[in-house]
Coordinates of C-alpha atoms and ligand atoms in Angstrom, one line a residue:
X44 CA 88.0 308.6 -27.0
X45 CA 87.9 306.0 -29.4
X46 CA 84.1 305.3 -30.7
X47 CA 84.6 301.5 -32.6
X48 CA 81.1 300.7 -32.0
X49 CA 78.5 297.4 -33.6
X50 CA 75.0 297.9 -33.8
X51 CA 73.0 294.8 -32.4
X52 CA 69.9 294.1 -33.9
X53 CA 68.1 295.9 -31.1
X54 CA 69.8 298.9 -32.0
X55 CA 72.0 298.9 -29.5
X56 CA 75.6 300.0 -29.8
X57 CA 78.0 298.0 -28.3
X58 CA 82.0 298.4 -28.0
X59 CA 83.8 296.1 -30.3
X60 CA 86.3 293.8 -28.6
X61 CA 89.7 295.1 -28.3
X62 CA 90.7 292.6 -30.1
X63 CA 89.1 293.1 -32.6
X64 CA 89.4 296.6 -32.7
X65 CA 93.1 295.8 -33.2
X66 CA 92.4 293.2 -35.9
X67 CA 91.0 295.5 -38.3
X68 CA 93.5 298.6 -37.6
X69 CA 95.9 296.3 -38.4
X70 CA 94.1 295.2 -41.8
X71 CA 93.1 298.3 -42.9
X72 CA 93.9 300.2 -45.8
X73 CA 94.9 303.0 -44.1
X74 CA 97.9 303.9 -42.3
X75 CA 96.9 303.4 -38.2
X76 CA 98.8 304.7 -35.3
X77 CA 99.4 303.6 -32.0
X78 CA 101.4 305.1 -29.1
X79 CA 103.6 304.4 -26.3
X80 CA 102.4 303.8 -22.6
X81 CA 104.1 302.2 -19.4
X82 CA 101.4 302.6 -16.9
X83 CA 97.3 302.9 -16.2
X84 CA 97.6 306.8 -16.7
X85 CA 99.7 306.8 -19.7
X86 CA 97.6 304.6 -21.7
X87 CA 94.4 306.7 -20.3
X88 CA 96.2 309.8 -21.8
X89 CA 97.4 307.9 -24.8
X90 CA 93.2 306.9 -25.7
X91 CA 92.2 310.5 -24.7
X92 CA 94.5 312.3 -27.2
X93 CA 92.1 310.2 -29.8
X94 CA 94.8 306.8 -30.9
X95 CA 93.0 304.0 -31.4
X96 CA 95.7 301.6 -29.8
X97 CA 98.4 301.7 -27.0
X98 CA 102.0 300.0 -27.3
X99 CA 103.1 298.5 -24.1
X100 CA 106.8 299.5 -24.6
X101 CA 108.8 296.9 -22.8
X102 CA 111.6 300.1 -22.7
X103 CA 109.5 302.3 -21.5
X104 CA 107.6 299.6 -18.9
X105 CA 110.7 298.5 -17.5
X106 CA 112.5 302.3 -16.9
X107 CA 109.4 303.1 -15.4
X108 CA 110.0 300.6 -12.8
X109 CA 113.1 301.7 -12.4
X110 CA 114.9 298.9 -14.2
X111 CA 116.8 298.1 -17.7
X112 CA 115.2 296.4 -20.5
X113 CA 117.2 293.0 -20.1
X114 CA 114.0 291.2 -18.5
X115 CA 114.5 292.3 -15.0
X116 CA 111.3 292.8 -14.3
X117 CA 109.6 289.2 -14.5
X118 CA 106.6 288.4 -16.8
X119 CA 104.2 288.9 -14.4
X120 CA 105.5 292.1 -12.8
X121 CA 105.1 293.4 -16.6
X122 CA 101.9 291.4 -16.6
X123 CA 100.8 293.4 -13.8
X124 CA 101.2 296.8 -15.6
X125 CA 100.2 296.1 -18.7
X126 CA 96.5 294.9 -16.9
X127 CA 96.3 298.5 -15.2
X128 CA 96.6 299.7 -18.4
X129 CA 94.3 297.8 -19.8
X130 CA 91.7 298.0 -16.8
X131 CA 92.1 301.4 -17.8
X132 CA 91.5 302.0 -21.3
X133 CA 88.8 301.1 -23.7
X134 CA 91.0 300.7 -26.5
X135 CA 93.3 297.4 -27.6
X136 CA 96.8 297.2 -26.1
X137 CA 99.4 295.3 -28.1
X138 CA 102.1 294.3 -25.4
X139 CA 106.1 293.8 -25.9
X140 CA 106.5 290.8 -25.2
X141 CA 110.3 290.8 -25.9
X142 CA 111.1 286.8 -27.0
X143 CA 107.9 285.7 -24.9
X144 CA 109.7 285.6 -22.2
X145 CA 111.2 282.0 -22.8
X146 CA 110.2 279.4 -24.9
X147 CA 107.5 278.1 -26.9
X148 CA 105.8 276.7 -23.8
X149 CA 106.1 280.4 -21.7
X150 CA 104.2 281.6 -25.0
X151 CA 101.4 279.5 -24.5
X152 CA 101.2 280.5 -20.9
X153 CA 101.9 284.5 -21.5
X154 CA 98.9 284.3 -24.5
X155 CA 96.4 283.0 -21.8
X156 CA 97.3 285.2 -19.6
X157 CA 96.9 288.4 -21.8
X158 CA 93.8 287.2 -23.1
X159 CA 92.3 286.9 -19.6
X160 CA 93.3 291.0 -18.9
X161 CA 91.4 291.9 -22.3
X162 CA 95.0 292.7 -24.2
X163 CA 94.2 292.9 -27.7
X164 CA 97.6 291.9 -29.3
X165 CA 101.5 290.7 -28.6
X166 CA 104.5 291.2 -30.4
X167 CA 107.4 288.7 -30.0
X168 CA 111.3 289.3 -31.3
X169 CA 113.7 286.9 -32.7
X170 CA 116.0 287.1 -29.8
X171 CA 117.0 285.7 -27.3
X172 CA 116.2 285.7 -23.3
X173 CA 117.2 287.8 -21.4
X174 CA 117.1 290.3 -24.3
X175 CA 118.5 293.6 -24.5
X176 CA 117.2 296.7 -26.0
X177 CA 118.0 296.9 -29.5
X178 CA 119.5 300.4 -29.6
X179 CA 122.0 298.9 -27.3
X180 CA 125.0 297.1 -29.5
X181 CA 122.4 295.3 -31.4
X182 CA 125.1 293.7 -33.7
X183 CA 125.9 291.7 -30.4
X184 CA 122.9 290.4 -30.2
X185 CA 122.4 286.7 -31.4
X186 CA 118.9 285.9 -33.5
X187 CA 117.1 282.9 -32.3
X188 CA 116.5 280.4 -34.6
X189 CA 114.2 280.6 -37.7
X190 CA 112.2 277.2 -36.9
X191 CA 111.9 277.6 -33.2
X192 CA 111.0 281.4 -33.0
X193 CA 108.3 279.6 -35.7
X194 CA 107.2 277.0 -33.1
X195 CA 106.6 279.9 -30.8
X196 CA 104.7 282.0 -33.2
X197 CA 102.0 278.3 -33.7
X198 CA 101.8 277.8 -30.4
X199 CA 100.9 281.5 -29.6
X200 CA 97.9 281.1 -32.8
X201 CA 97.3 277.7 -31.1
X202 CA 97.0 279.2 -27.8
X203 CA 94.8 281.8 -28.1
X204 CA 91.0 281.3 -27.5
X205 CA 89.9 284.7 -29.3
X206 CA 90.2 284.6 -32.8
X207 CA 91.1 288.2 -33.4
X208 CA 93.9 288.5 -30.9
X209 CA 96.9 288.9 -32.9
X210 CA 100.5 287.9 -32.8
X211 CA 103.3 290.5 -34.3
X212 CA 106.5 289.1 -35.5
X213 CA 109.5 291.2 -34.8
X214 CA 112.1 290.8 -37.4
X215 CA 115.4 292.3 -35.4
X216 CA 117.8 290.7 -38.7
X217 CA 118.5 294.4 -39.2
X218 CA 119.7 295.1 -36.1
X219 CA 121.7 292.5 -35.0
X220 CA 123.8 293.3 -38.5
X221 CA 122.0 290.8 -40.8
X222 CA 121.2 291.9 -44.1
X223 CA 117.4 292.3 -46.7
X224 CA 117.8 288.4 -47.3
X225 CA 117.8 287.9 -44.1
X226 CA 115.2 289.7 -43.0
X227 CA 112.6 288.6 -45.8
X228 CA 113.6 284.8 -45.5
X229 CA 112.3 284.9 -41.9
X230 CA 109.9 287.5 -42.4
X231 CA 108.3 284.7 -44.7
X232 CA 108.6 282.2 -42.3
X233 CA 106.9 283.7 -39.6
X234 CA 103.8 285.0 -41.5
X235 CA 103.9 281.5 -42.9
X236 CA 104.1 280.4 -39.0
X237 CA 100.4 282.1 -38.9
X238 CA 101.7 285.6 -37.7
X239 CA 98.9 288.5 -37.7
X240 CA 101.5 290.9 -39.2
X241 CA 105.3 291.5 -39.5
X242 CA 107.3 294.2 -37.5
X243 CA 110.8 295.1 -39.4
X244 CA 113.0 297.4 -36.9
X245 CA 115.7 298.8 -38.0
X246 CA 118.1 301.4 -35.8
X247 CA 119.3 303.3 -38.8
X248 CA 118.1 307.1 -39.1
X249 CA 116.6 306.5 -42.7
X250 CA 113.5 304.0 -43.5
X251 CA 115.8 302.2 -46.1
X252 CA 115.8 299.1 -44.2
X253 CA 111.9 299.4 -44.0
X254 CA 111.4 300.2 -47.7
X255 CA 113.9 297.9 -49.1
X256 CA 111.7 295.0 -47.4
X257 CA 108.1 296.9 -48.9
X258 CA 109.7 296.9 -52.1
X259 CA 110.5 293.4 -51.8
X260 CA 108.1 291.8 -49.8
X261 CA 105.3 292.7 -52.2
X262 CA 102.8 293.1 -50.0
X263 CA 102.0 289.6 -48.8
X264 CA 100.8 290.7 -45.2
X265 CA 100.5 293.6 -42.9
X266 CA 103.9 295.3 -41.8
X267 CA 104.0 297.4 -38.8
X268 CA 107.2 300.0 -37.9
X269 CA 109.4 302.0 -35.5
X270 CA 110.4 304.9 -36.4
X271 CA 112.6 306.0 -33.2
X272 CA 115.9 306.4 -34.8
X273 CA 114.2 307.6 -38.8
X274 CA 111.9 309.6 -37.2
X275 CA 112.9 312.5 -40.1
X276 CA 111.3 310.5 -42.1
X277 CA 107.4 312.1 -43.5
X278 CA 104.7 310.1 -42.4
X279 CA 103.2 310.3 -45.9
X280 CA 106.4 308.0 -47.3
X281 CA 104.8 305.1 -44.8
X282 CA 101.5 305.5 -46.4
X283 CA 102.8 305.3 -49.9
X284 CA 104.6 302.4 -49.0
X285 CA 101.3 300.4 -47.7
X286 CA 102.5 300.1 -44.4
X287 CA 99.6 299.2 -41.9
X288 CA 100.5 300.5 -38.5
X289 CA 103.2 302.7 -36.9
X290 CA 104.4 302.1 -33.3
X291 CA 105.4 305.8 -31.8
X292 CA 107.2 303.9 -29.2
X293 CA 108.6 305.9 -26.5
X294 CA 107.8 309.6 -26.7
X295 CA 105.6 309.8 -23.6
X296 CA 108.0 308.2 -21.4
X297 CA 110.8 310.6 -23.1
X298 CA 108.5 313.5 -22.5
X299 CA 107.5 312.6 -19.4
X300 CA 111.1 312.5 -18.2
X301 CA 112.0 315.7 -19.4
X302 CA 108.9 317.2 -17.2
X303 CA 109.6 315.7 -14.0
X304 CA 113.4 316.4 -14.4
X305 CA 112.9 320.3 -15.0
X306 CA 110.3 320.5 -12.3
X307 CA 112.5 318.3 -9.7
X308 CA 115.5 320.6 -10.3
X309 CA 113.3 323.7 -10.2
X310 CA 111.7 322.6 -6.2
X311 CA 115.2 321.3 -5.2
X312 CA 117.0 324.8 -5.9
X313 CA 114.1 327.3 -5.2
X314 CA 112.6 325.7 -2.4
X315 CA 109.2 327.0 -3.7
X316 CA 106.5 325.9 -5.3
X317 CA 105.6 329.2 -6.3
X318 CA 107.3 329.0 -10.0
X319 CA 106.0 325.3 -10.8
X320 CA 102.2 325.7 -9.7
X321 CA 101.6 327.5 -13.2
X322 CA 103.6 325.5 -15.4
X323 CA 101.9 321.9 -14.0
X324 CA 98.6 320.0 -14.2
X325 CA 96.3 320.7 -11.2
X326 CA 95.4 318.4 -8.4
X327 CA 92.0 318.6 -9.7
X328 CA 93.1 317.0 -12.8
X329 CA 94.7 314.2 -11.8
X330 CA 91.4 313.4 -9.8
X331 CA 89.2 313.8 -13.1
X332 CA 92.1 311.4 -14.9
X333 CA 91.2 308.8 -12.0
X334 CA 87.8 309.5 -12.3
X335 CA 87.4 310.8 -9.0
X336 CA 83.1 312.2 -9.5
X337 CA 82.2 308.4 -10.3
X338 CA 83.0 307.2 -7.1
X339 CA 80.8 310.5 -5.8
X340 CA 78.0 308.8 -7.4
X341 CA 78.1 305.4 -6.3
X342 CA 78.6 306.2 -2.9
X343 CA 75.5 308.3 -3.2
X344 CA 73.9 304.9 -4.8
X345 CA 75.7 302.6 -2.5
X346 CA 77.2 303.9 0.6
X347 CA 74.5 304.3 4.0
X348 CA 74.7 307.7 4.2
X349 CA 75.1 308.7 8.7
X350 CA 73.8 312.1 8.3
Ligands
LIG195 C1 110.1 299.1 -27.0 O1 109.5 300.2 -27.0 O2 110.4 298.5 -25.9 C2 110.6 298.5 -28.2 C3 111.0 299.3 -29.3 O3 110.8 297.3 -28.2 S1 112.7 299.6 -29.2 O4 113.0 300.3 -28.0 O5 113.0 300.4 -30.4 O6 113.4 298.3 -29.3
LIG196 MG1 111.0 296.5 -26.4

């Protein structure tokens, strides 16, 4: 569990904000990490293998309802996940926010409402609504404009009553086919725009996109990555290259697929549990992951006991 603690001046250790908590992992000098969840027990397993942040993949949100990532699920159905996840977790969330769901106006809207469900952070992309997922035909996809994805980035900093929550740019010039100039031109404009930190995707399977921009970007503010497609690439190479955080942004809804597939097929053709028991969590755990004994206790504080 993550331990980001302040000492009052009675000695007392509180919990820093979430925010604020994801402020500082994003300034730091080290290299941070944070990974994928789509639901209130993936981010609980996410914090209890020890990352100090959760991505609220808008991929891996929406296939877990059952939909594509073109917006089909509305704002607040997402909205609605994201706060399980956060009501369940002690560390920050940053949510995909896709292109904020609409324009500068559902920005300020979607900014009060994150702040209200303690999530620490949002990223918004440079395309347009209803987006589509960028390792789909991403040279099809249209950029929105330079100036108004900047008047959405304002009015997000504007918007926001917490000073540390933070607002990620996503820079998507790579995907849709546009070149470096591209990409640092409105990389530029969005920091300048008062963005916390820059994300630069790319979709090829080496970080050259990524490391073209550190090389020219001469690190003016924190950059934060994906590496689904260069995953090859050594981890130390990022930290050489001063990047601030990397997004692992779908691996425990991949994995998670994987298991429930294989175990699915295995029921359906041997009619038996007999060969799964072993090779799955027990009932017992998923009550300790709800934590099932602290609802013991209260009752035993709260509830009139009739015996
Ligand atoms: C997501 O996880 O939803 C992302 C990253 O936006 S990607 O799928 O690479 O676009
Ligand atoms: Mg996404």
């Amino acid at each position: 569990m993550n331990t980001d603690t302040i000492e009052t001046v009675t000695g007392e250790k509180n919990m820093l904000a979430k925010t604020t908590q994801f402020k500082r992992m994003l300034q730091s000098d080290k290299l941070e990490f944070i990974l994928e969840a789509h639901d209130g027990l993936s981010a609980k397993i996410v914090e209890e293998a020890g990352f100090k942040g959760i991505w609220g993949s808008g991929l891996a949100i929406s296939a877990a309802l059952g939909v594509r990532d073109n917006n089909e699920a509305s704002w607040t159905q997402v909205l609605d996940v994201v706060e399980f996840m956060s009501d369940a977790t002690n560390i920050p969330i940053m949510l995909d926010a896709d292109t904020g769901y609409g324009n500068f106006n559902n920005v300020r809207r979607l900014v009060k409402k994150l702040e209200q469900k303690d999530v620490a952070a949002m990223c918004i992309e440079d395309k347009l609504f209803p987006k589509t997922n960028s390792f789909i035909n991403g040279e099809a996809q249209e950029l929105a404009k330079i100036d108004e994805f900047c008047g959405k980035i304002k009015a997000a900093k504007d918007t926001q009553s917490d000073p540390d929550f933070c607002v990620v740019a996503r820079i998507e010039a790579f995907i849709a086919g546009w070149g470096l100039s591209e990409a640092l031109k409105r990389a530029e404009a969005y920091y300048n725009a008062g963005a916390d930190a820059i994300l630069v995707h790319s979709k090829k399977s080496t970080a050259e996109d990524i490391f073209d921009c550190m090389e020219e970007g001469k690190d003016t503010c924190p950059v934060v990555i994906v590496p689904t497609m260069y995953y090859e690439t050594p981890t130390d190479e990022f930290e050489k290259r001063n990047i601030s955080l990397v997004i692992w942004a779908n691996h425990l809804l991949r994995s998670s697929i994987k298991a429930m597939q294989e175990t699915a097929a295995k029921i359906y053709n041997e009619k038996s549990l007999v060969s799964v028991e072993k090779e799955i969590v027990s009932v017992k755990e998923i009550f300790r992951l709800q934590n099932a004994d602290e609802l013991k206790q209260a009752e035993n504080i709260y509830l009139p006991s009739s015996r």
